Amino acid sequence: METISEDAEAELELDKIRKKYASLGDSIIVVKLERSPKAGLGLSLAGHRDRSRMAVFICGLHPAGSAAKSSPPIKVGDEILEVNGIVLHGRCHLNASAIIKGLVGPVFKIILLRRKAALEDVAVKPLTQFPVGLDEESEDRFAGYKGVRDITIKKGPAGLGIMIIEGRHTEAGRGIFVSDLQEGSAAEQAGLNIGDMILAVNRDSLLSCSYDAAAAKLKHTEGVVILTVCSPNMKDPDKEDPSGTSGASGNQTPDALSAGASRPQTPRPTPSPAKAEPPPDPATAPVKPNQEMVIEINSNNEHLGVVLLGGSDTLINGAGAVILDIYKAGALGRDGRLQVGDQIRECNGVALTDKMAHERVCLSIKLKAPKLKLTVFRPEPVQYEDVEVELARKAGRVLGLTCVAPVQGTGVYIGDLLPGSPAEVDGRIQKGDLLVSVDGKDLTGADYIAAATALKLCANKTVIKVKRFKIISK
C-alpha cells in the first residue's frame, strides 16, 4: 500500500489552492496560526481603498501575537482569501473580522495572496503602534476621559438593547456614543446612559473606530459583555460652582447646605432687570428663514419619512443634509414644520460634517428614537447650482435616467441611474437633481408621464438641464 508523507500531502494541498486562485496571481501562501487563550492572533484588518471593491487586507501585526511569529512569515499588505475553509475573498473586512473572532480555533489555517503593489490598495496606513499586550493594555489609555467606568451586561436573547451613533463631542472628540436605550433592556438595567461614549467592548478599544466596525463588535458579543464607557457631559466637581455656593450640587439651594455652613447674606435690593423673552419651545417653534434653529420632533421610534441629499461621496457636499422630499405618513410629515430645501446640520448632538459619506449622513439623522433634536436652517431663497450636460447614446439604447414625482411640490427629480449607462458613466448628473429641461423643452412643472416621455423620445445626442441643491455653510 502506497503512503504519502505529510510534506507531500501539504504540497498537494498547496497545489490545489494555487489552482483555485490561479487568476489572482502566483504568490499564494498558506499559514497555520494557533491562538492561545490569553493572546489573540494579533492581526489588524482593513478594507480596499476603492470603496466599490471588497477585500480583507492585513494592515498591522501585533508583536505579541502569533501572526508576527508565523512561518512562513505574514506581511502587512497580504490579502486574506480563506480562514479555516471559509472564503473571505471579495468580502467586507468588517464581516471578516467578526467571522474570524467567531471561529472556535485554536488552530487557524489562513490562505493569503501576496502582491507587490498591494500596500497601495489598503484603505489605511500600516499600523505601527499597538497596546502593551493583547490581553493587558496600558491602564492610562482612557485617563483623559471623564467618568470612565466598566459596565457588565449579561446579553440575552433580546440583545443588549443599545442604539449607537458615530459623532463628535466638543471635549471627548470623535467616537461611538449611545443614542438610545430600549426600555428595560439589559444595558439600561446595568447603568448605561444615553450620551455615554463607548470606549471599549470586552477590552477591545473603539477609539478611532467607525460606526460599522463598532456595530459589528457589539452585534457579535455573547454572554457577559464588559463595556468601558465614559460620561463626557459629566460636570467637573473641582470647578467652582458659578452660583457661588461652592460644594453644593447644581440643584441645591442655600438651605440644602450641610449644618454649620455659613448662610449667604441677604443681598441688597437691586433694580429689577428687564424680563428676557423666553426661548422658543423646540417642540412647537416654527422654522424661521435664514436663521439656524433647534427643533424637537416627537418621532415615537417611528420612521421619519424623509429623502435626504448630501455627503462627501456625492456632488452635494457640505456640513449638513438637504431635504429632497417628505412623506406625509412619516414623523416629519406629521410634525409639519420642515419642508423641501431645508437643511439639517445636527441631530441629537451629532454635528454633520463634510467628511461624512451619504450613508453616514442618513444614519446620523434617520434614527428610531422617541424624540429627535434637530438643528436646522431654511435658506430663503433656496439656492441651486445649474447644471447642463450633453449626453450621447446609441440608437435604441436608453440614457439611463429615471425620474421620480415628489410627494411635495411639482416637477420631477432624477431617480436611480442605470449602471453602465451614458448618464451614469458621464457622472455629472446624480440622483436627487431636479429636472429642468430636455433638448430645450421646459419640464420644471411637468408631471411624471411628461418627463418620462421626454427622456424616452429625446435625440441620440441630447442636452439635459438640471438644478441641484446647495448646502449653505454656517
Tab-separated table of C-alpha atoms in Angstrom:
chain	number	residue	atom	x	y	z
A	1	MET	CA	0.000	0.000	0.000
A	2	GLU	CA	1.442	3.346	-1.030
A	3	THR	CA	1.728	6.002	1.670
A	4	ILE	CA	2.147	9.727	1.198
A	5	SER	CA	4.297	11.756	3.591
A	6	GLU	CA	2.886	14.774	5.415
A	7	ASP	CA	5.147	17.063	3.363
A	8	ALA	CA	3.838	15.548	0.120
A	9	GLU	CA	0.237	15.948	1.314
A	10	ALA	CA	0.893	19.561	2.180
A	11	GLU	CA	2.427	20.153	-1.235
A	12	LEU	CA	-0.581	18.581	-2.964
A	13	GLU	CA	-2.963	20.697	-0.912
A	14	LEU	CA	-0.995	23.858	-1.701
A	15	ASP	CA	-1.084	22.964	-5.388
A	16	LYS	CA	-4.893	22.675	-5.254
A	17	ILE	CA	-5.165	26.031	-3.519
A	18	ARG	CA	-2.918	27.690	-6.110
A	19	LYS	CA	-5.027	26.291	-8.934
A	20	LYS	CA	-8.202	27.531	-7.195
A	21	TYR	CA	-6.851	31.098	-7.033
A	22	ALA	CA	-4.691	30.991	-10.156
A	23	SER	CA	-6.457	34.003	-11.666
A	24	LEU	CA	-5.325	36.200	-8.748
A	25	GLY	CA	-1.584	35.561	-9.024
A	26	ASP	CA	1.127	33.074	-8.158
A	27	SER	CA	2.039	34.287	-4.671
A	28	ILE	CA	-0.404	32.169	-2.679
A	29	ILE	CA	0.722	31.452	0.889
A	30	VAL	CA	-0.766	29.056	3.434
A	31	VAL	CA	-0.128	29.756	7.117
A	32	LYS	CA	-1.267	27.955	10.255
A	33	LEU	CA	-1.645	30.011	13.425
A	34	GLU	CA	-2.566	28.952	16.941
A	35	ARG	CA	-4.465	31.320	19.201
A	36	SER	CA	-3.788	30.907	22.892
A	37	PRO	CA	-6.498	31.633	25.489
A	38	LYS	CA	-4.702	34.776	26.723
A	39	ALA	CA	-3.440	36.130	23.400
A	40	GLY	CA	-5.127	36.617	20.046
A	41	LEU	CA	-3.813	36.173	16.552
A	42	GLY	CA	-2.543	39.751	16.521
A	43	LEU	CA	-3.985	40.640	13.123
A	44	SER	CA	-5.350	44.100	12.263
A	45	LEU	CA	-7.565	44.165	9.176
A	46	ALA	CA	-8.526	46.870	6.706
A	47	GLY	CA	-10.580	47.141	3.531
A	48	HIS	CA	-9.795	48.270	-0.010
A	49	ARG	CA	-9.049	51.927	-0.718
A	50	ASP	CA	-11.589	51.771	-3.552
A	51	ARG	CA	-14.931	51.576	-1.705
A	52	SER	CA	-16.549	49.802	-4.642
A	53	ARG	CA	-14.195	46.817	-4.149
A	54	MET	CA	-14.317	44.399	-1.251
A	55	ALA	CA	-11.111	42.950	0.172
A	56	VAL	CA	-9.595	41.893	3.505
A	57	PHE	CA	-6.048	43.231	3.913
A	58	ILE	CA	-3.672	42.838	6.838
A	59	CYS	CA	-2.707	46.343	7.944
A	60	GLY	CA	-0.894	45.519	11.176
A	61	LEU	CA	0.821	42.699	13.064
A	62	HIS	CA	0.920	42.886	16.842
A	63	PRO	CA	4.433	41.938	18.021
A	64	ALA	CA	2.969	39.772	20.805
A	65	GLY	CA	0.567	37.879	18.548
A	66	SER	CA	1.099	34.533	16.858
A	67	ALA	CA	0.800	36.108	13.387
A	68	ALA	CA	4.008	38.098	13.904
A	69	LYS	CA	5.888	34.840	14.600
A	70	SER	CA	4.386	32.739	11.810
A	71	SER	CA	6.310	30.552	9.399
A	72	PRO	CA	6.182	31.347	6.534
A	73	PRO	CA	6.022	34.978	7.706
A	74	ILE	CA	2.864	37.052	7.252
A	75	LYS	CA	3.409	40.573	5.890
A	76	VAL	CA	1.427	43.787	6.061
A	77	GLY	CA	-0.422	44.121	2.754
A	78	ASP	CA	-1.207	40.412	2.439
A	79	GLU	CA	-4.819	39.784	1.416
A	80	ILE	CA	-6.770	37.084	3.270
A	81	LEU	CA	-8.557	34.719	0.904
A	82	GLU	CA	-9.704	31.985	3.305
A	83	VAL	CA	-9.700	31.134	7.005
A	84	ASN	CA	-10.439	27.549	8.033
A	85	GLY	CA	-12.157	26.886	4.724
A	86	ILE	CA	-14.372	29.997	4.895
A	87	VAL	CA	-13.856	32.130	1.790
A	88	LEU	CA	-13.241	35.789	2.664
A	89	HIS	CA	-12.110	36.880	-0.801
A	90	GLY	CA	-14.412	39.627	-2.025
A	91	ARG	CA	-15.998	40.189	1.396
A	92	CYS	CA	-16.078	43.238	3.654
A	93	HIS	CA	-13.215	43.365	6.162
A	94	LEU	CA	-15.676	44.136	8.976
A	95	ASN	CA	-17.585	40.926	8.294
A	96	ALA	CA	-14.289	39.061	8.008
A	97	SER	CA	-13.176	40.288	11.427
A	98	ALA	CA	-16.422	39.126	13.004
A	99	ILE	CA	-16.169	35.738	11.258
A	100	ILE	CA	-12.597	35.156	12.431
A	101	LYS	CA	-13.441	36.116	16.014
A	102	GLY	CA	-16.391	33.727	15.925
A	103	LEU	CA	-14.319	30.704	14.875
A	104	VAL	CA	-13.613	28.151	17.595
A	105	GLY	CA	-9.952	27.554	16.765
A	106	PRO	CA	-7.486	27.334	18.393
A	107	VAL	CA	-5.714	26.478	15.088
A	108	PHE	CA	-6.408	28.773	12.127
A	109	LYS	CA	-5.459	27.862	8.590
A	110	ILE	CA	-5.145	31.099	6.620
A	111	ILE	CA	-4.723	31.387	2.847
A	112	LEU	CA	-3.081	34.632	1.754
A	113	LEU	CA	-2.460	36.437	-1.534
A	114	ARG	CA	0.739	38.495	-1.730
A	115	ARG	CA	1.168	41.213	-4.356
A	116	LYS	CA	3.962	43.772	-4.649
A	117	ALA	CA	1.582	46.722	-5.148
A	118	ALA	CA	-0.943	45.581	-2.505
A	119	LEU	CA	0.015	48.281	0.021
A	120	GLU	CA	-1.247	50.909	-2.411
A	121	ASP	CA	-4.715	49.310	-2.262
A	122	VAL	CA	-5.017	49.143	1.536
A	123	ALA	CA	-7.501	51.703	2.870
A	124	VAL	CA	-5.329	52.727	5.844
A	125	LYS	CA	-1.640	53.214	6.526
A	126	PRO	CA	0.196	50.269	8.139
A	127	LEU	CA	-0.288	50.244	11.921
A	128	THR	CA	2.864	50.826	13.935
A	129	GLN	CA	1.510	51.358	17.463
A	130	PHE	CA	-0.199	48.644	19.476
A	131	PRO	CA	-1.348	48.099	23.075
A	132	VAL	CA	1.230	46.840	25.578
A	133	GLY	CA	-0.211	43.354	25.326
A	134	LEU	CA	-3.043	41.591	23.588
A	135	ASP	CA	-4.704	40.781	26.884
A	136	GLU	CA	-3.397	43.653	29.001
A	137	GLU	CA	-3.421	47.180	27.646
A	138	SER	CA	-1.963	50.178	29.408
A	139	GLU	CA	-4.087	51.338	32.332
A	140	ASP	CA	-3.983	55.014	31.384
A	141	ARG	CA	-5.231	54.768	27.806
A	142	PHE	CA	-8.586	56.281	28.849
A	143	ALA	CA	-7.165	58.608	31.512
A	144	GLY	CA	-8.187	61.738	29.611
A	145	TYR	CA	-11.914	60.919	29.635
A	146	LYS	CA	-14.497	61.870	32.276
A	147	GLY	CA	-16.271	59.300	34.430
A	148	VAL	CA	-14.600	56.208	32.956
A	149	ARG	CA	-16.187	53.021	34.271
A	150	ASP	CA	-16.799	49.402	33.329
A	151	ILE	CA	-20.379	48.231	32.859
A	152	THR	CA	-21.042	44.493	32.900
A	153	ILE	CA	-24.062	43.404	30.864
A	154	LYS	CA	-25.466	39.915	30.522
A	155	LYS	CA	-26.590	39.638	26.910
A	156	GLY	CA	-29.808	37.698	26.470
A	157	PRO	CA	-31.981	36.685	23.512
A	158	ALA	CA	-33.216	40.287	23.175
A	159	GLY	CA	-29.655	41.557	22.754
A	160	LEU	CA	-28.009	44.432	24.597
A	161	GLY	CA	-30.714	46.992	23.816
A	162	ILE	CA	-28.234	49.661	22.737
A	163	MET	CA	-28.519	52.072	19.807
A	164	ILE	CA	-25.288	53.807	18.855
A	165	ILE	CA	-24.143	56.608	16.599
A	166	GLU	CA	-20.784	57.880	15.431
A	167	GLY	CA	-20.248	61.523	16.353
A	168	ARG	CA	-18.013	64.180	17.849
A	169	HIS	CA	-18.102	65.716	21.319
A	170	THR	CA	-16.508	69.109	21.964
A	171	GLU	CA	-14.293	67.690	24.747
A	172	ALA	CA	-14.150	63.930	24.210
A	173	GLY	CA	-13.665	64.170	20.444
A	174	ARG	CA	-14.887	61.713	17.814
A	175	GLY	CA	-16.191	58.363	18.945
A	176	ILE	CA	-19.126	55.994	19.384
A	177	PHE	CA	-21.978	57.291	21.546
A	178	VAL	CA	-25.146	55.740	22.981
A	179	SER	CA	-28.016	57.429	21.127
A	180	ASP	CA	-30.878	55.466	22.723
A	181	LEU	CA	-31.643	52.527	25.024
A	182	GLN	CA	-34.509	50.102	24.835
A	183	GLU	CA	-36.686	50.489	27.908
A	184	GLY	CA	-35.981	47.758	30.438
A	185	SER	CA	-33.080	46.359	28.387
A	186	ALA	CA	-30.028	44.677	29.911
A	187	ALA	CA	-27.905	47.744	29.125
A	188	GLU	CA	-30.331	50.151	30.812
A	189	GLN	CA	-30.565	47.969	33.921
A	190	ALA	CA	-26.765	47.734	34.084
A	191	GLY	CA	-26.470	51.525	34.321
A	192	LEU	CA	-25.645	52.608	30.772
A	193	ASN	CA	-26.943	56.075	29.939
A	194	ILE	CA	-27.904	57.889	26.745
A	195	GLY	CA	-24.991	60.125	25.789
A	196	ASP	CA	-22.325	57.803	27.220
A	197	MET	CA	-19.312	57.305	24.977
A	198	ILE	CA	-18.317	53.657	24.482
A	199	LEU	CA	-14.532	53.392	24.748
A	200	ALA	CA	-14.126	49.600	24.526
A	201	VAL	CA	-16.079	46.374	24.106
A	202	ASN	CA	-14.615	43.461	26.092
A	203	ARG	CA	-11.366	45.499	26.366
A	204	ASP	CA	-11.303	45.902	22.570
A	205	SER	CA	-10.893	49.657	22.015
A	206	LEU	CA	-13.435	51.585	19.928
A	207	LEU	CA	-11.274	54.709	19.708
A	208	SER	CA	-10.920	55.735	16.040
A	209	CYS	CA	-13.448	53.002	15.243
A	210	SER	CA	-16.081	53.543	12.558
A	211	TYR	CA	-19.812	53.051	13.137
A	212	ASP	CA	-19.844	49.850	11.062
A	213	ALA	CA	-16.920	48.322	12.964
A	214	ALA	CA	-18.397	49.254	16.348
A	215	ALA	CA	-21.825	47.880	15.419
A	216	ALA	CA	-20.234	44.613	14.271
A	217	LYS	CA	-18.300	44.241	17.541
A	218	LEU	CA	-21.412	44.821	19.634
A	219	LYS	CA	-23.535	42.529	17.481
A	220	HIS	CA	-21.172	39.577	17.763
A	221	THR	CA	-20.737	39.706	21.530
A	222	GLU	CA	-22.132	36.825	23.542
A	223	GLY	CA	-22.812	36.062	27.198
A	224	VAL	CA	-21.320	38.548	29.670
A	225	VAL	CA	-20.223	41.734	27.914
A	226	ILE	CA	-17.969	44.370	29.506
A	227	LEU	CA	-18.361	47.879	28.132
A	228	THR	CA	-15.819	50.532	29.089
A	229	VAL	CA	-17.655	53.856	28.878
A	230	CYS	CA	-17.244	57.461	29.919
A	231	SER	CA	-19.638	60.354	30.588
A	232	PRO	CA	-18.356	63.285	28.506
A	233	ASN	CA	-21.186	65.542	29.736
A	234	MET	CA	-20.390	64.967	33.419
A	235	LYS	CA	-19.687	68.191	35.325
A	236	ASP	CA	-16.226	68.600	36.833
A	237	PRO	CA	-16.683	68.704	40.650
A	238	ASP	CA	-13.366	70.519	41.101
A	239	LYS	CA	-14.610	73.588	39.256
A	240	GLU	CA	-16.224	76.345	41.302
A	241	ASP	CA	-19.992	76.482	41.223
A	242	PRO	CA	-20.892	79.630	39.267
A	243	SER	CA	-23.829	80.193	41.635
A	244	GLY	CA	-21.353	80.977	44.416
A	245	THR	CA	-22.418	78.045	46.642
A	246	SER	CA	-19.222	76.032	46.301
A	247	GLY	CA	-19.644	72.396	47.318
A	248	ALA	CA	-23.369	72.256	46.640
A	249	SER	CA	-24.769	70.420	43.649
A	250	GLY	CA	-26.313	72.409	40.859
A	251	ASN	CA	-29.869	71.863	42.027
A	252	GLN	CA	-29.287	72.689	45.701
A	253	THR	CA	-30.437	75.868	47.397
A	254	PRO	CA	-28.568	77.534	50.308
A	255	ASP	CA	-30.974	75.825	52.736
A	256	ALA	CA	-29.817	72.454	51.458
A	257	LEU	CA	-26.212	73.004	52.578
A	258	SER	CA	-24.897	70.937	55.475
A	259	ALA	CA	-25.499	72.149	59.044
A	260	GLY	CA	-22.891	74.569	60.335
A	261	ALA	CA	-22.137	76.079	56.949
A	262	SER	CA	-22.330	79.825	56.863
A	263	ARG	CA	-25.523	81.002	55.257
A	264	PRO	CA	-25.273	83.573	52.499
A	265	GLN	CA	-26.021	87.174	53.450
A	266	THR	CA	-29.182	88.737	52.131
A	267	PRO	CA	-28.206	90.769	49.069
A	268	ARG	CA	-29.146	94.419	48.853
A	269	PRO	CA	-32.150	95.187	46.694
A	270	THR	CA	-31.233	95.983	43.127
A	271	PRO	CA	-33.379	97.298	40.320
A	272	SER	CA	-35.235	94.508	38.552
A	273	PRO	CA	-33.756	93.890	35.122
A	274	ALA	CA	-35.925	93.835	32.072
A	275	LYS	CA	-37.545	90.436	31.751
A	276	ALA	CA	-35.863	88.467	28.985
A	277	GLU	CA	-38.044	86.874	26.378
A	278	PRO	CA	-38.121	83.117	26.991
A	279	PRO	CA	-36.512	80.987	24.278
A	280	PRO	CA	-38.930	79.323	21.848
A	281	ASP	CA	-40.111	75.834	22.720
A	282	PRO	CA	-38.251	73.498	20.305
A	283	ALA	CA	-41.255	71.157	20.304
A	284	THR	CA	-43.526	73.788	18.750
A	285	ALA	CA	-41.316	76.629	17.452
A	286	PRO	CA	-41.806	77.339	13.725
A	287	VAL	CA	-38.745	77.303	11.454
A	288	LYS	CA	-37.721	80.867	10.587
A	289	PRO	CA	-35.957	81.614	7.273
A	290	ASN	CA	-32.201	82.304	7.223
A	291	GLN	CA	-31.842	81.512	10.911
A	292	GLU	CA	-30.280	78.435	12.484
A	293	MET	CA	-32.835	76.891	14.843
A	294	VAL	CA	-33.222	73.891	17.123
A	295	ILE	CA	-36.486	71.966	16.864
A	296	GLU	CA	-37.662	68.797	18.541
A	297	ILE	CA	-39.545	66.095	16.636
A	298	ASN	CA	-41.731	63.646	18.550
A	299	SER	CA	-40.864	60.624	16.403
A	300	ASN	CA	-42.093	57.846	18.784
A	301	ASN	CA	-39.449	55.395	17.466
A	302	GLU	CA	-41.062	55.557	14.012
A	303	HIS	CA	-39.590	56.258	10.577
A	304	LEU	CA	-39.014	59.909	9.760
A	305	GLY	CA	-40.262	59.524	6.172
A	306	VAL	CA	-37.700	61.793	4.543
A	307	VAL	CA	-35.433	61.673	1.473
A	308	LEU	CA	-32.051	63.285	2.111
A	309	LEU	CA	-29.274	64.598	-0.102
A	310	GLY	CA	-25.641	65.285	0.712
A	311	GLY	CA	-22.426	63.514	1.617
A	312	SER	CA	-18.735	63.550	0.754
A	313	ASP	CA	-19.277	60.860	-1.889
A	314	THR	CA	-21.929	62.925	-3.740
A	315	LEU	CA	-21.952	66.149	-5.743
A	316	ILE	CA	-23.733	67.936	-2.874
A	317	ASN	CA	-21.067	68.159	-0.213
A	318	GLY	CA	-21.153	70.308	2.886
A	319	ALA	CA	-21.711	70.280	6.633
A	320	GLY	CA	-25.325	69.173	6.524
A	321	ALA	CA	-28.065	67.363	4.636
A	322	VAL	CA	-30.741	68.780	2.319
A	323	ILE	CA	-34.341	67.557	2.464
A	324	LEU	CA	-35.409	66.423	-1.017
A	325	ASP	CA	-38.839	65.013	-0.150
A	326	ILE	CA	-41.078	64.360	2.853
A	327	TYR	CA	-43.669	61.590	3.117
A	328	LYS	CA	-46.906	62.623	4.810
A	329	ALA	CA	-47.176	59.444	6.900
A	330	GLY	CA	-43.691	59.848	8.422
A	331	ALA	CA	-42.780	61.642	11.643
A	332	LEU	CA	-41.547	64.762	9.809
A	333	GLY	CA	-44.682	64.894	7.662
A	334	ARG	CA	-46.945	64.682	10.690
A	335	ASP	CA	-44.941	67.343	12.510
A	336	GLY	CA	-45.381	69.652	9.508
A	337	ARG	CA	-42.669	72.231	10.237
A	338	LEU	CA	-39.905	71.151	7.848
A	339	GLN	CA	-40.129	71.468	4.075
A	340	VAL	CA	-38.222	70.581	0.910
A	341	GLY	CA	-34.952	72.523	0.701
A	342	ASP	CA	-34.477	72.807	4.477
A	343	GLN	CA	-31.034	71.807	5.712
A	344	ILE	CA	-30.309	69.637	8.749
A	345	ARG	CA	-26.985	70.432	10.417
A	346	GLU	CA	-27.133	68.401	13.623
A	347	CYS	CA	-29.175	65.546	15.076
A	348	ASN	CA	-29.281	64.585	18.764
A	349	GLY	CA	-25.989	66.360	19.424
A	350	VAL	CA	-24.125	64.862	16.454
A	351	ALA	CA	-22.959	67.528	14.019
A	352	LEU	CA	-22.929	66.620	10.319
A	353	THR	CA	-19.582	67.328	8.635
A	354	ASP	CA	-18.368	67.499	5.050
A	355	LYS	CA	-16.280	64.370	5.751
A	356	MET	CA	-19.339	62.120	6.154
A	357	ALA	CA	-20.420	59.931	3.246
A	358	HIS	CA	-24.097	59.901	2.223
A	359	GLU	CA	-24.835	56.669	4.094
A	360	ARG	CA	-23.317	58.068	7.291
A	361	VAL	CA	-25.346	61.291	6.905
A	362	CYS	CA	-28.577	59.283	6.611
A	363	LEU	CA	-27.697	57.017	9.549
A	364	SER	CA	-26.985	60.078	11.700
A	365	ILE	CA	-30.460	61.512	11.048
A	366	LYS	CA	-32.791	58.584	10.393
A	367	LEU	CA	-32.758	57.335	13.959
A	368	LYS	CA	-35.527	55.354	15.608
A	369	ALA	CA	-35.836	57.265	18.854
A	370	PRO	CA	-38.668	58.701	20.974
A	371	LYS	CA	-37.562	62.247	20.151
A	372	LEU	CA	-35.109	63.876	17.766
A	373	LYS	CA	-33.499	67.230	18.407
A	374	LEU	CA	-32.535	68.767	15.064
A	375	THR	CA	-30.502	71.866	14.288
A	376	VAL	CA	-31.969	73.148	11.007
A	377	PHE	CA	-31.518	76.032	8.598
A	378	ARG	CA	-34.003	77.266	5.990
A	379	PRO	CA	-32.353	79.292	3.198
A	380	GLU	CA	-34.607	81.892	1.611
A	381	PRO	CA	-34.481	81.916	-1.307
A	382	VAL	CA	-33.373	78.311	-1.797
A	383	GLN	CA	-30.041	78.235	-3.616
A	384	TYR	CA	-29.336	75.896	-6.525
A	385	GLU	CA	-26.478	75.045	-8.839
A	386	ASP	CA	-27.450	74.958	-12.533
A	387	VAL	CA	-26.000	72.005	-14.434
A	388	GLU	CA	-26.158	71.456	-18.210
A	389	VAL	CA	-24.948	68.154	-19.662
A	390	GLU	CA	-24.803	66.843	-23.231
A	391	LEU	CA	-25.270	63.070	-23.356
A	392	ALA	CA	-24.881	60.732	-26.325
A	393	ARG	CA	-26.438	57.313	-26.690
A	394	LYS	CA	-26.512	54.626	-29.332
A	395	ALA	CA	-29.677	54.154	-31.364
A	396	GLY	CA	-32.221	52.085	-29.491
A	397	ARG	CA	-30.387	52.476	-26.175
A	398	VAL	CA	-31.521	54.470	-23.131
A	399	LEU	CA	-29.771	57.392	-21.464
A	400	GLY	CA	-30.072	55.623	-18.125
A	401	LEU	CA	-32.036	58.355	-16.342
A	402	THR	CA	-35.146	57.650	-14.290
A	403	CYS	CA	-37.445	60.285	-12.814
A	404	VAL	CA	-39.443	60.439	-9.591
A	405	ALA	CA	-42.553	62.513	-8.878
A	406	PRO	CA	-42.107	64.188	-5.480
A	407	VAL	CA	-44.680	63.867	-2.712
A	408	GLN	CA	-44.369	67.597	-2.083
A	409	GLY	CA	-44.076	70.117	-4.907
A	410	THR	CA	-44.267	69.925	-8.704
A	411	GLY	CA	-41.936	68.679	-11.413
A	412	VAL	CA	-39.735	65.589	-11.074
A	413	TYR	CA	-36.315	64.766	-9.756
A	414	ILE	CA	-33.760	62.270	-11.027
A	415	GLY	CA	-34.014	58.788	-9.541
A	416	ASP	CA	-31.524	55.919	-9.774
A	417	LEU	CA	-29.101	55.940	-12.706
A	418	LEU	CA	-28.825	52.724	-14.713
A	419	PRO	CA	-25.336	51.232	-14.096
A	420	GLY	CA	-23.097	51.486	-17.163
A	421	SER	CA	-25.490	53.848	-18.971
A	422	PRO	CA	-24.305	57.083	-20.666
A	423	ALA	CA	-25.692	59.168	-17.784
A	424	GLU	CA	-24.005	57.046	-15.124
A	425	VAL	CA	-20.656	56.939	-16.948
A	426	ASP	CA	-20.712	60.710	-17.556
A	427	GLY	CA	-21.052	61.318	-13.806
A	428	ARG	CA	-22.277	64.930	-13.887
A	429	ILE	CA	-25.919	64.156	-13.116
A	430	GLN	CA	-26.850	62.444	-9.862
A	431	LYS	CA	-29.847	61.138	-8.003
A	432	GLY	CA	-31.869	63.985	-6.493
A	433	ASP	CA	-31.147	66.565	-9.217
A	434	LEU	CA	-34.274	68.483	-10.240
A	435	LEU	CA	-35.085	68.083	-13.953
A	436	VAL	CA	-35.349	71.444	-15.731
A	437	SER	CA	-35.396	70.672	-19.463
A	438	VAL	CA	-34.621	68.104	-22.148
A	439	ASP	CA	-33.422	69.463	-25.518
A	440	GLY	CA	-34.770	72.896	-24.626
A	441	LYS	CA	-38.236	71.660	-23.606
A	442	ASP	CA	-39.153	73.138	-20.217
A	443	LEU	CA	-40.061	70.426	-17.697
A	444	THR	CA	-39.914	72.390	-14.430
A	445	GLY	CA	-43.642	71.930	-13.813
A	446	ALA	CA	-44.131	68.707	-15.794
A	447	ASP	CA	-45.712	65.611	-14.315
A	448	TYR	CA	-44.068	62.191	-14.246
A	449	ILE	CA	-45.527	60.972	-17.561
A	450	ALA	CA	-44.477	64.093	-19.488
A	451	ALA	CA	-40.932	63.987	-18.079
A	452	ALA	CA	-40.502	60.242	-18.687
A	453	THR	CA	-41.779	60.629	-22.256
A	454	ALA	CA	-39.350	63.472	-22.953
A	455	LEU	CA	-36.420	61.378	-21.748
A	456	LYS	CA	-37.527	58.365	-23.756
A	457	LEU	CA	-38.083	60.231	-27.027
A	458	CYS	CA	-35.023	62.512	-26.895
A	459	ALA	CA	-32.429	62.517	-29.688
A	460	ASN	CA	-29.362	60.274	-29.615
A	461	LYS	CA	-27.364	63.369	-28.662
A	462	THR	CA	-29.347	65.404	-26.172
A	463	VAL	CA	-28.884	68.285	-23.754
A	464	ILE	CA	-30.172	67.772	-20.210
A	465	LYS	CA	-30.527	70.672	-17.788
A	466	VAL	CA	-30.957	70.102	-14.042
A	467	LYS	CA	-30.649	72.175	-10.911
A	468	ARG	CA	-29.012	70.930	-7.732
A	469	PHE	CA	-29.497	71.995	-4.138
A	470	LYS	CA	-26.604	73.820	-2.461
A	471	ILE	CA	-25.654	73.383	1.193
A	472	ILE	CA	-25.218	76.787	2.835
A	473	SER	CA	-22.181	76.962	5.125
A	474	LYS	CA	-22.508	78.396	8.602
